[in-house]
């Protein structure tokens, strides 16, 4: 099924590292348009690091970002489609089945913590789930400390060069 929310919209989410259990985190905070400017010139966030070419040597950061990005899709599309923000066990298993086997130990511990939260259930709530938030915040910090700053510096240099020419 096609995504209802585009990558361009995900690039404009309000928060970048914390309070991932609050619905306000998933609201759009940056001004944006649907004009065809390259996504490669937009600052990287925890939700978009997975797609950033400047973080190619940081496999763990990309893996952590892929989990956070899936949570974004679930929340934003869940609200649009069915009015719920639940991460299904099948969706989560699909995410982790695509992950490399040599993932960073921090990311691996976070994945195992999320798996335990299901405890026989098919879904876990995202909004108002403090336990899930604690794990997602660890993933967000990991992504932030492993490439976002350097990637955004490179993007800033590119944008500067565009305006300078």
PDB file of N, CA, C and O in Angstrom, residues 51-131:
ATOM      1  N   UNK A  51      18.173   7.776   5.463  1.00  0.00           N
ATOM      2  CA  UNK A  51      18.271   8.068   4.033  1.00  0.00           C
ATOM      3  C   UNK A  51      19.413   9.018   3.678  1.00  0.00           C
ATOM      4  O   UNK A  51      19.552   9.397   2.522  1.00  0.00           O
ATOM      5  N   UNK A  52      20.211   9.415   4.655  1.00  0.00           N
ATOM      6  CA  UNK A  52      21.251  10.416   4.418  1.00  0.00           C
ATOM      7  C   UNK A  52      22.538   9.773   3.898  1.00  0.00           C
ATOM      8  O   UNK A  52      23.116   8.900   4.538  1.00  0.00           O
ATOM      9  N   UNK A  53      23.007  10.272   2.781  1.00  0.00           N
ATOM     10  CA  UNK A  53      24.234   9.723   2.181  1.00  0.00           C
ATOM     11  C   UNK A  53      25.475  10.077   3.006  1.00  0.00           C
ATOM     12  O   UNK A  53      26.488   9.407   2.906  1.00  0.00           O
ATOM     13  N   UNK A  54      25.402  11.099   3.827  1.00  0.00           N
ATOM     14  CA  UNK A  54      26.551  11.517   4.631  1.00  0.00           C
ATOM     15  C   UNK A  54      26.743  10.669   5.886  1.00  0.00           C
ATOM     16  O   UNK A  54      27.677  10.873   6.646  1.00  0.00           O
ATOM     17  N   UNK A  55      25.846   9.720   6.137  1.00  0.00           N
ATOM     18  CA  UNK A  55      25.951   8.860   7.303  1.00  0.00           C
ATOM     19  C   UNK A  55      26.189   7.413   6.850  1.00  0.00           C
ATOM     20  O   UNK A  55      25.901   6.469   7.540  1.00  0.00           O
ATOM     21  N   UNK A  56      26.750   7.240   5.693  1.00  0.00           N
ATOM     22  CA  UNK A  56      26.896   5.899   5.120  1.00  0.00           C
ATOM     23  C   UNK A  56      27.789   4.973   5.943  1.00  0.00           C
ATOM     24  O   UNK A  56      27.612   3.772   5.933  1.00  0.00           O
ATOM     25  N   UNK A  57      28.745   5.510   6.675  1.00  0.00           N
ATOM     26  CA  UNK A  57      29.643   4.652   7.449  1.00  0.00           C
ATOM     27  C   UNK A  57      29.121   4.382   8.865  1.00  0.00           C
ATOM     28  O   UNK A  57      29.782   3.771   9.666  1.00  0.00           O
ATOM     29  N   UNK A  58      27.953   4.823   9.167  1.00  0.00           N
ATOM     30  CA  UNK A  58      27.374   4.667  10.507  1.00  0.00           C
ATOM     31  C   UNK A  58      26.171   3.726  10.439  1.00  0.00           C
ATOM     32  O   UNK A  58      25.033   4.134  10.544  1.00  0.00           O
ATOM     33  N   UNK A  59      26.447   2.433  10.249  1.00  0.00           N
ATOM     34  CA  UNK A  59      25.372   1.457  10.081  1.00  0.00           C
ATOM     35  C   UNK A  59      24.409   1.471  11.262  1.00  0.00           C
ATOM     36  O   UNK A  59      23.204   1.457  11.099  1.00  0.00           O
ATOM     37  N   UNK A  60      24.916   1.508  12.464  1.00  0.00           N
ATOM     38  CA  UNK A  60      24.053   1.518  13.642  1.00  0.00           C
ATOM     39  C   UNK A  60      23.121   2.707  13.666  1.00  0.00           C
ATOM     40  O   UNK A  60      21.946   2.585  14.026  1.00  0.00           O
ATOM     41  N   UNK A  61      23.606   3.876  13.277  1.00  0.00           N
ATOM     42  CA  UNK A  61      22.771   5.078  13.243  1.00  0.00           C
ATOM     43  C   UNK A  61      21.653   4.931  12.220  1.00  0.00           C
ATOM     44  O   UNK A  61      20.521   5.333  12.465  1.00  0.00           O
ATOM     45  N   UNK A  62      21.970   4.346  11.085  1.00  0.00           N
ATOM     46  CA  UNK A  62      20.948   4.159  10.052  1.00  0.00           C
ATOM     47  C   UNK A  62      19.899   3.146  10.498  1.00  0.00           C
ATOM     48  O   UNK A  62      18.718   3.314  10.240  1.00  0.00           O
ATOM     49  N   UNK A  63      20.330   2.108  11.182  1.00  0.00           N
ATOM     50  CA  UNK A  63      19.400   1.104  11.702  1.00  0.00           C
ATOM     51  C   UNK A  63      18.472   1.735  12.737  1.00  0.00           C
ATOM     52  O   UNK A  63      17.246   1.566  12.688  1.00  0.00           O
ATOM     53  N   UNK A  64      19.037   2.465  13.674  1.00  0.00           N
ATOM     54  CA  UNK A  64      18.229   3.130  14.703  1.00  0.00           C
ATOM     55  C   UNK A  64      17.258   4.112  14.057  1.00  0.00           C
ATOM     56  O   UNK A  64      16.083   4.178  14.434  1.00  0.00           O
ATOM     57  N   UNK A  65      17.722   4.850  13.068  1.00  0.00           N
ATOM     58  CA  UNK A  65      16.863   5.789  12.364  1.00  0.00           C
ATOM     59  C   UNK A  65      15.735   5.068  11.630  1.00  0.00           C
ATOM     60  O   UNK A  65      14.611   5.565  11.568  1.00  0.00           O
ATOM     61  N   UNK A  66      16.017   3.891  11.087  1.00  0.00           N
ATOM     62  CA  UNK A  66      14.970   3.145  10.367  1.00  0.00           C
ATOM     63  C   UNK A  66      13.842   2.744  11.324  1.00  0.00           C
ATOM     64  O   UNK A  66      12.670   2.769  10.947  1.00  0.00           O
ATOM     65  N   UNK A  67      14.192   2.409  12.559  1.00  0.00           N
ATOM     66  CA  UNK A  67      13.168   2.069  13.550  1.00  0.00           C
ATOM     67  C   UNK A  67      12.347   3.314  13.888  1.00  0.00           C
ATOM     68  O   UNK A  67      11.114   3.280  13.912  1.00  0.00           O
ATOM     69  N   UNK A  68      13.024   4.427  14.123  1.00  0.00           N
ATOM     70  CA  UNK A  68      12.321   5.678  14.441  1.00  0.00           C
ATOM     71  C   UNK A  68      11.456   6.132  13.271  1.00  0.00           C
ATOM     72  O   UNK A  68      10.339   6.614  13.466  1.00  0.00           O
ATOM     73  N   UNK A  69      11.962   5.955  12.061  1.00  0.00           N
ATOM     74  CA  UNK A  69      11.189   6.345  10.886  1.00  0.00           C
ATOM     75  C   UNK A  69       9.921   5.493  10.763  1.00  0.00           C
ATOM     76  O   UNK A  69       8.854   6.003  10.420  1.00  0.00           O
ATOM     77  N   UNK A  70      10.028   4.217  11.069  1.00  0.00           N
ATOM     78  CA  UNK A  70       8.841   3.353  11.008  1.00  0.00           C
ATOM     79  C   UNK A  70       7.811   3.781  12.049  1.00  0.00           C
ATOM     80  O   UNK A  70       6.616   3.760  11.774  1.00  0.00           O
ATOM     81  N   UNK A  71       8.266   4.188  13.223  1.00  0.00           N
ATOM     82  CA  UNK A  71       7.339   4.684  14.240  1.00  0.00           C
ATOM     83  C   UNK A  71       6.613   5.927  13.713  1.00  0.00           C
ATOM     84  O   UNK A  71       5.404   6.073  13.890  1.00  0.00           O
ATOM     85  N   UNK A  72       7.348   6.799  13.029  1.00  0.00           N
ATOM     86  CA  UNK A  72       6.723   7.995  12.436  1.00  0.00           C
ATOM     87  C   UNK A  72       5.637   7.596  11.449  1.00  0.00           C
ATOM     88  O   UNK A  72       4.528   8.118  11.482  1.00  0.00           O
ATOM     89  N   UNK A  73       5.961   6.653  10.551  1.00  0.00           N
ATOM     90  CA  UNK A  73       4.959   6.223   9.562  1.00  0.00           C
ATOM     91  C   UNK A  73       3.723   5.673  10.277  1.00  0.00           C
ATOM     92  O   UNK A  73       2.593   5.980   9.896  1.00  0.00           O
ATOM     93  N   UNK A  74       3.941   4.853  11.292  1.00  0.00           N
ATOM     94  CA  UNK A  74       2.829   4.238  12.021  1.00  0.00           C
ATOM     95  C   UNK A  74       1.950   5.308  12.658  1.00  0.00           C
ATOM     96  O   UNK A  74       0.727   5.268  12.548  1.00  0.00           O
ATOM     97  N   UNK A  75       2.570   6.271  13.313  1.00  0.00           N
ATOM     98  CA  UNK A  75       1.791   7.309  13.992  1.00  0.00           C
ATOM     99  C   UNK A  75       1.065   8.189  12.991  1.00  0.00           C
ATOM    100  O   UNK A  75      -0.153   8.367  13.071  1.00  0.00           O
ATOM    101  N   UNK A  76       1.788   8.740  12.022  1.00  0.00           N
ATOM    102  CA  UNK A  76       1.156   9.668  11.090  1.00  0.00           C
ATOM    103  C   UNK A  76       0.095   8.990  10.230  1.00  0.00           C
ATOM    104  O   UNK A  76      -0.989   9.525  10.031  1.00  0.00           O
ATOM    105  N   UNK A  77       0.384   7.823   9.723  1.00  0.00           N
ATOM    106  CA  UNK A  77      -0.593   7.142   8.882  1.00  0.00           C
ATOM    107  C   UNK A  77      -1.691   6.503   9.713  1.00  0.00           C
ATOM    108  O   UNK A  77      -2.821   6.385   9.264  1.00  0.00           O
ATOM    109  N   UNK A  78      -1.377   6.100  10.933  1.00  0.00           N
ATOM    110  CA  UNK A  78      -2.405   5.556  11.812  1.00  0.00           C
ATOM    111  C   UNK A  78      -3.469   6.582  12.112  1.00  0.00           C
ATOM    112  O   UNK A  78      -4.662   6.283  12.119  1.00  0.00           O
ATOM    113  N   UNK A  79      -3.048   7.797  12.325  1.00  0.00           N
ATOM    114  CA  UNK A  79      -3.996   8.880  12.577  1.00  0.00           C
ATOM    115  C   UNK A  79      -4.848   9.128  11.337  1.00  0.00           C
ATOM    116  O   UNK A  79      -6.059   9.291  11.416  1.00  0.00           O
ATOM    117  N   UNK A  80      -4.222   9.128  10.163  1.00  0.00           N
ATOM    118  CA  UNK A  80      -4.953   9.395   8.930  1.00  0.00           C
ATOM    119  C   UNK A  80      -5.908   8.262   8.565  1.00  0.00           C
ATOM    120  O   UNK A  80      -7.008   8.506   8.094  1.00  0.00           O
ATOM    121  N   UNK A  81      -5.483   7.021   8.777  1.00  0.00           N
ATOM    122  CA  UNK A  81      -6.271   5.877   8.324  1.00  0.00           C
ATOM    123  C   UNK A  81      -7.283   5.381   9.341  1.00  0.00           C
ATOM    124  O   UNK A  81      -8.420   5.130   9.020  1.00  0.00           O
ATOM    125  N   UNK A  82      -6.844   5.180  10.566  1.00  0.00           N
ATOM    126  CA  UNK A  82      -7.719   4.485  11.501  1.00  0.00           C
ATOM    127  C   UNK A  82      -7.824   5.151  12.870  1.00  0.00           C
ATOM    128  O   UNK A  82      -8.460   4.621  13.756  1.00  0.00           O
ATOM    129  N   UNK A  83      -7.159   6.274  13.047  1.00  0.00           N
ATOM    130  CA  UNK A  83      -7.259   7.001  14.299  1.00  0.00           C
ATOM    131  C   UNK A  83      -6.507   6.389  15.466  1.00  0.00           C
ATOM    132  O   UNK A  83      -6.783   6.715  16.602  1.00  0.00           O
ATOM    133  N   UNK A  84      -5.569   5.492  15.200  1.00  0.00           N
ATOM    134  CA  UNK A  84      -4.788   4.879  16.273  1.00  0.00           C
ATOM    135  C   UNK A  84      -3.307   5.005  15.973  1.00  0.00           C
ATOM    136  O   UNK A  84      -2.904   5.153  14.828  1.00  0.00           O
ATOM    137  N   UNK A  85      -2.509   4.951  17.013  1.00  0.00           N
ATOM    138  CA  UNK A  85      -1.056   5.037  16.879  1.00  0.00           C
ATOM    139  C   UNK A  85      -0.433   3.831  17.558  1.00  0.00           C
ATOM    140  O   UNK A  85       0.184   3.947  18.596  1.00  0.00           O
ATOM    141  N   UNK A  86      -0.621   2.666  16.981  1.00  0.00           N
ATOM    142  CA  UNK A  86      -0.108   1.432  17.574  1.00  0.00           C
ATOM    143  C   UNK A  86       0.913   0.805  16.641  1.00  0.00           C
ATOM    144  O   UNK A  86       0.711   0.718  15.437  1.00  0.00           O
ATOM    145  N   UNK A  87       1.999   0.332  17.231  1.00  0.00           N
ATOM    146  CA  UNK A  87       3.033  -0.366  16.485  1.00  0.00           C
ATOM    147  C   UNK A  87       2.733  -1.858  16.582  1.00  0.00           C
ATOM    148  O   UNK A  87       2.793  -2.444  17.666  1.00  0.00           O
ATOM    149  N   UNK A  88       2.364  -2.447  15.456  1.00  0.00           N
ATOM    150  CA  UNK A  88       2.003  -3.862  15.433  1.00  0.00           C
ATOM    151  C   UNK A  88       3.230  -4.753  15.506  1.00  0.00           C
ATOM    152  O   UNK A  88       4.295  -4.405  15.017  1.00  0.00           O
ATOM    153  N   UNK A  89       3.063  -5.921  16.127  1.00  0.00           N
ATOM    154  CA  UNK A  89       4.163  -6.869  16.260  1.00  0.00           C
ATOM    155  C   UNK A  89       4.647  -7.313  14.881  1.00  0.00           C
ATOM    156  O   UNK A  89       5.848  -7.460  14.662  1.00  0.00           O
ATOM    157  N   UNK A  90       3.739  -7.498  13.934  1.00  0.00           N
ATOM    158  CA  UNK A  90       4.151  -7.916  12.592  1.00  0.00           C
ATOM    159  C   UNK A  90       4.967  -6.826  11.906  1.00  0.00           C
ATOM    160  O   UNK A  90       5.960  -7.110  11.245  1.00  0.00           O
ATOM    161  N   UNK A  91       4.545  -5.572  12.077  1.00  0.00           N
ATOM    162  CA  UNK A  91       5.299  -4.452  11.503  1.00  0.00           C
ATOM    163  C   UNK A  91       6.690  -4.374  12.123  1.00  0.00           C
ATOM    164  O   UNK A  91       7.683  -4.178  11.435  1.00  0.00           O
ATOM    165  N   UNK A  92       6.757  -4.542  13.444  1.00  0.00           N
ATOM    166  CA  UNK A  92       8.039  -4.461  14.130  1.00  0.00           C
ATOM    167  C   UNK A  92       8.942  -5.627  13.720  1.00  0.00           C
ATOM    168  O   UNK A  92      10.133  -5.441  13.468  1.00  0.00           O
ATOM    169  N   UNK A  93       8.389  -6.834  13.635  1.00  0.00           N
ATOM    170  CA  UNK A  93       9.178  -7.984  13.198  1.00  0.00           C
ATOM    171  C   UNK A  93       9.704  -7.772  11.775  1.00  0.00           C
ATOM    172  O   UNK A  93      10.818  -8.176  11.459  1.00  0.00           O
ATOM    173  N   UNK A  94       8.901  -7.141  10.948  1.00  0.00           N
ATOM    174  CA  UNK A  94       9.340  -6.845   9.582  1.00  0.00           C
ATOM    175  C   UNK A  94      10.522  -5.881   9.591  1.00  0.00           C
ATOM    176  O   UNK A  94      11.489  -6.055   8.857  1.00  0.00           O
ATOM    177  N   UNK A  95      10.464  -4.874  10.452  1.00  0.00           N
ATOM    178  CA  UNK A  95      11.573  -3.911  10.566  1.00  0.00           C
ATOM    179  C   UNK A  95      12.846  -4.640  10.971  1.00  0.00           C
ATOM    180  O   UNK A  95      13.887  -4.497  10.342  1.00  0.00           O
ATOM    181  N   UNK A  96      12.762  -5.426  12.033  1.00  0.00           N
ATOM    182  CA  UNK A  96      13.983  -6.049  12.553  1.00  0.00           C
ATOM    183  C   UNK A  96      14.490  -7.171  11.656  1.00  0.00           C
ATOM    184  O   UNK A  96      15.669  -7.477  11.670  1.00  0.00           O
ATOM    185  N   UNK A  97      13.617  -7.754  10.836  1.00  0.00           N
ATOM    186  CA  UNK A  97      14.089  -8.795   9.912  1.00  0.00           C
ATOM    187  C   UNK A  97      14.976  -8.207   8.818  1.00  0.00           C
ATOM    188  O   UNK A  97      15.799  -8.912   8.233  1.00  0.00           O
ATOM    189  N   UNK A  98      14.823  -6.926   8.548  1.00  0.00           N
ATOM    190  CA  UNK A  98      15.609  -6.260   7.513  1.00  0.00           C
ATOM    191  C   UNK A  98      16.928  -5.696   8.034  1.00  0.00           C
ATOM    192  O   UNK A  98      17.742  -5.213   7.255  1.00  0.00           O
ATOM    193  N   UNK A  99      17.145  -5.770   9.332  1.00  0.00           N
ATOM    194  CA  UNK A  99      18.333  -5.175   9.924  1.00  0.00           C
ATOM    195  C   UNK A  99      19.552  -6.074   9.751  1.00  0.00           C
ATOM    196  O   UNK A  99      19.438  -7.299   9.746  1.00  0.00           O
ATOM    197  N   UNK A 100      20.728  -5.461   9.629  1.00  0.00           N
ATOM    198  CA  UNK A 100      21.945  -6.268   9.532  1.00  0.00           C
ATOM    199  C   UNK A 100      22.193  -7.027  10.837  1.00  0.00           C
ATOM    200  O   UNK A 100      21.790  -6.588  11.909  1.00  0.00           O
ATOM    201  N   UNK A 101      22.845  -8.160  10.729  1.00  0.00           N
ATOM    202  CA  UNK A 101      23.113  -8.997  11.907  1.00  0.00           C
ATOM    203  C   UNK A 101      24.173  -8.387  12.826  1.00  0.00           C
ATOM    204  O   UNK A 101      24.224  -8.685  14.004  1.00  0.00           O
ATOM    205  N   UNK A 102      25.032  -7.536  12.278  1.00  0.00           N
ATOM    206  CA  UNK A 102      26.127  -6.956  13.062  1.00  0.00           C
ATOM    207  C   UNK A 102      25.778  -5.572  13.600  1.00  0.00           C
ATOM    208  O   UNK A 102      26.611  -4.696  13.690  1.00  0.00           O
ATOM    209  N   UNK A 103      24.529  -5.389  14.006  1.00  0.00           N
ATOM    210  CA  UNK A 103      24.071  -4.096  14.495  1.00  0.00           C
ATOM    211  C   UNK A 103      24.754  -3.766  15.829  1.00  0.00           C
ATOM    212  O   UNK A 103      25.119  -4.664  16.596  1.00  0.00           O
ATOM    213  N   UNK A 104      24.931  -2.496  16.097  1.00  0.00           N
ATOM    214  CA  UNK A 104      25.547  -1.996  17.318  1.00  0.00           C
ATOM    215  C   UNK A 104      24.841  -2.562  18.555  1.00  0.00           C
ATOM    216  O   UNK A 104      23.624  -2.750  18.548  1.00  0.00           O
ATOM    217  N   UNK A 105      25.578  -2.795  19.626  1.00  0.00           N
ATOM    218  CA  UNK A 105      24.995  -3.406  20.833  1.00  0.00           C
ATOM    219  C   UNK A 105      23.928  -2.524  21.477  1.00  0.00           C
ATOM    220  O   UNK A 105      22.935  -3.030  21.999  1.00  0.00           O
ATOM    221  N   UNK A 106      24.101  -1.206  21.447  1.00  0.00           N
ATOM    222  CA  UNK A 106      23.084  -0.303  21.994  1.00  0.00           C
ATOM    223  C   UNK A 106      21.778  -0.470  21.239  1.00  0.00           C
ATOM    224  O   UNK A 106      20.701  -0.597  21.838  1.00  0.00           O
ATOM    225  N   UNK A 107      21.863  -0.489  19.923  1.00  0.00           N
ATOM    226  CA  UNK A 107      20.671  -0.636  19.093  1.00  0.00           C
ATOM    227  C   UNK A 107      20.050  -2.014  19.325  1.00  0.00           C
ATOM    228  O   UNK A 107      18.834  -2.148  19.450  1.00  0.00           O
ATOM    229  N   UNK A 108      20.881  -3.031  19.422  1.00  0.00           N
ATOM    230  CA  UNK A 108      20.391  -4.391  19.658  1.00  0.00           C
ATOM    231  C   UNK A 108      19.643  -4.489  20.995  1.00  0.00           C
ATOM    232  O   UNK A 108      18.576  -5.104  21.075  1.00  0.00           O
ATOM    233  N   UNK A 109      20.179  -3.874  22.044  1.00  0.00           N
ATOM    234  CA  UNK A 109      19.505  -3.873  23.344  1.00  0.00           C
ATOM    235  C   UNK A 109      18.154  -3.162  23.267  1.00  0.00           C
ATOM    236  O   UNK A 109      17.174  -3.609  23.871  1.00  0.00           O
ATOM    237  N   UNK A 110      18.102  -2.073  22.530  1.00  0.00           N
ATOM    238  CA  UNK A 110      16.838  -1.341  22.359  1.00  0.00           C
ATOM    239  C   UNK A 110      15.808  -2.194  21.625  1.00  0.00           C
ATOM    240  O   UNK A 110      14.634  -2.241  22.009  1.00  0.00           O
ATOM    241  N   UNK A 111      16.245  -2.883  20.582  1.00  0.00           N
ATOM    242  CA  UNK A 111      15.342  -3.758  19.820  1.00  0.00           C
ATOM    243  C   UNK A 111      14.780  -4.844  20.734  1.00  0.00           C
ATOM    244  O   UNK A 111      13.575  -5.111  20.734  1.00  0.00           O
ATOM    245  N   UNK A 112      15.640  -5.453  21.533  1.00  0.00           N
ATOM    246  CA  UNK A 112      15.186  -6.503  22.451  1.00  0.00           C
ATOM    247  C   UNK A 112      14.231  -5.947  23.504  1.00  0.00           C
ATOM    248  O   UNK A 112      13.273  -6.622  23.894  1.00  0.00           O
ATOM    249  N   UNK A 113      14.461  -4.722  23.959  1.00  0.00           N
ATOM    250  CA  UNK A 113      13.549  -4.100  24.930  1.00  0.00           C
ATOM    251  C   UNK A 113      12.166  -3.897  24.321  1.00  0.00           C
ATOM    252  O   UNK A 113      11.150  -4.136  24.980  1.00  0.00           O
ATOM    253  N   UNK A 114      12.137  -3.450  23.069  1.00  0.00           N
ATOM    254  CA  UNK A 114      10.843  -3.251  22.398  1.00  0.00           C
ATOM    255  C   UNK A 114      10.141  -4.589  22.205  1.00  0.00           C
ATOM    256  O   UNK A 114       8.935  -4.703  22.449  1.00  0.00           O
ATOM    257  N   UNK A 115      10.877  -5.621  21.821  1.00  0.00           N
ATOM    258  CA  UNK A 115      10.281  -6.960  21.653  1.00  0.00           C
ATOM    259  C   UNK A 115       9.590  -7.411  22.941  1.00  0.00           C
ATOM    260  O   UNK A 115       8.480  -7.943  22.912  1.00  0.00           O
ATOM    261  N   UNK A 116      10.242  -7.190  24.078  1.00  0.00           N
ATOM    262  CA  UNK A 116       9.675  -7.601  25.365  1.00  0.00           C
ATOM    263  C   UNK A 116       8.405  -6.831  25.713  1.00  0.00           C
ATOM    264  O   UNK A 116       7.557  -7.330  26.454  1.00  0.00           O
ATOM    265  N   UNK A 117       8.247  -5.632  25.197  1.00  0.00           N
ATOM    266  CA  UNK A 117       7.058  -4.828  25.501  1.00  0.00           C
ATOM    267  C   UNK A 117       5.783  -5.446  24.935  1.00  0.00           C
ATOM    268  O   UNK A 117       4.695  -5.180  25.439  1.00  0.00           O
ATOM    269  N   UNK A 118       5.900  -6.250  23.904  1.00  0.00           N
ATOM    270  CA  UNK A 118       4.710  -6.858  23.315  1.00  0.00           C
ATOM    271  C   UNK A 118       4.083  -7.875  24.264  1.00  0.00           C
ATOM    272  O   UNK A 118       2.867  -7.963  24.353  1.00  0.00           O
ATOM    273  N   UNK A 119       4.884  -8.656  24.977  1.00  0.00           N
ATOM    274  CA  UNK A 119       4.426  -9.590  26.009  1.00  0.00           C
ATOM    275  C   UNK A 119       3.110 -10.281  25.627  1.00  0.00           C
ATOM    276  O   UNK A 119       2.115 -10.204  26.342  1.00  0.00           O
ATOM    277  N   UNK A 120       3.108 -10.939  24.477  1.00  0.00           N
ATOM    278  CA  UNK A 120       1.928 -11.674  24.024  1.00  0.00           C
ATOM    279  C   UNK A 120       0.877 -10.836  23.322  1.00  0.00           C
ATOM    280  O   UNK A 120      -0.131 -11.359  22.862  1.00  0.00           O
ATOM    281  N   UNK A 121       1.076  -9.536  23.250  1.00  0.00           N
ATOM    282  CA  UNK A 121       0.120  -8.646  22.586  1.00  0.00           C
ATOM    283  C   UNK A 121       0.498  -8.482  21.115  1.00  0.00           C
ATOM    284  O   UNK A 121       1.647  -8.666  20.735  1.00  0.00           O
ATOM    285  N   UNK A 122      -0.480  -8.117  20.297  1.00  0.00           N
ATOM    286  CA  UNK A 122      -0.227  -7.884  18.874  1.00  0.00           C
ATOM    287  C   UNK A 122       0.212  -6.458  18.585  1.00  0.00           C
ATOM    288  O   UNK A 122       0.790  -6.182  17.538  1.00  0.00           O
ATOM    289  N   UNK A 123      -0.106  -5.533  19.498  1.00  0.00           N
ATOM    290  CA  UNK A 123       0.204  -4.114  19.298  1.00  0.00           C
ATOM    291  C   UNK A 123       0.720  -3.502  20.587  1.00  0.00           C
ATOM    292  O   UNK A 123       0.366  -3.947  21.673  1.00  0.00           O
ATOM    293  N   UNK A 124       1.530  -2.443  20.431  1.00  0.00           N
ATOM    294  CA  UNK A 124       1.860  -1.604  21.576  1.00  0.00           C
ATOM    295  C   UNK A 124       1.552  -0.166  21.184  1.00  0.00           C
ATOM    296  O   UNK A 124       1.753   0.247  20.039  1.00  0.00           O
ATOM    297  N   UNK A 125       1.028   0.566  22.137  1.00  0.00           N
ATOM    298  CA  UNK A 125       0.718   1.984  21.923  1.00  0.00           C
ATOM    299  C   UNK A 125       2.023   2.760  21.778  1.00  0.00           C
ATOM    300  O   UNK A 125       3.015   2.443  22.426  1.00  0.00           O
ATOM    301  N   UNK A 126       2.007   3.788  20.950  1.00  0.00           N
ATOM    302  CA  UNK A 126       3.162   4.676  20.832  1.00  0.00           C
ATOM    303  C   UNK A 126       2.925   5.912  21.683  1.00  0.00           C
ATOM    304  O   UNK A 126       3.753   6.277  22.514  1.00  0.00           O
ATOM    305  N   UNK A 127       1.776   6.529  21.495  1.00  0.00           N
ATOM    306  CA  UNK A 127       1.455   7.757  22.223  1.00  0.00           C
ATOM    307  C   UNK A 127       1.153   7.413  23.686  1.00  0.00           C
ATOM    308  O   UNK A 127       0.439   6.465  23.983  1.00  0.00           O
ATOM    309  N   UNK A 128       1.720   8.187  24.593  1.00  0.00           N
ATOM    310  CA  UNK A 128       1.573   8.033  26.045  1.00  0.00           C
ATOM    311  C   UNK A 128       2.188   6.742  26.583  1.00  0.00           C
ATOM    312  O   UNK A 128       1.857   6.317  27.685  1.00  0.00           O
ATOM    313  N   UNK A 129       3.096   6.138  25.854  1.00  0.00           N
ATOM    314  CA  UNK A 129       3.774   4.924  26.311  1.00  0.00           C
ATOM    315  C   UNK A 129       5.173   5.322  26.787  1.00  0.00           C
ATOM    316  O   UNK A 129       6.112   5.423  25.995  1.00  0.00           O
ATOM    317  N   UNK A 130       5.301   5.542  28.082  1.00  0.00           N
ATOM    318  CA  UNK A 130       6.573   6.000  28.646  1.00  0.00           C
ATOM    319  C   UNK A 130       7.695   4.985  28.489  1.00  0.00           C
ATOM    320  O   UNK A 130       8.854   5.349  28.313  1.00  0.00           O
ATOM    321  N   UNK A 131       7.366   3.697  28.590  1.00  0.00           N
ATOM    322  CA  UNK A 131       8.393   2.663  28.441  1.00  0.00           C
ATOM    323  C   UNK A 131       8.966   2.665  27.025  1.00  0.00           C
ATOM    324  O   UNK A 131      10.185   2.614  26.835  1.00  0.00           O
TER     325      UNK A 131
END
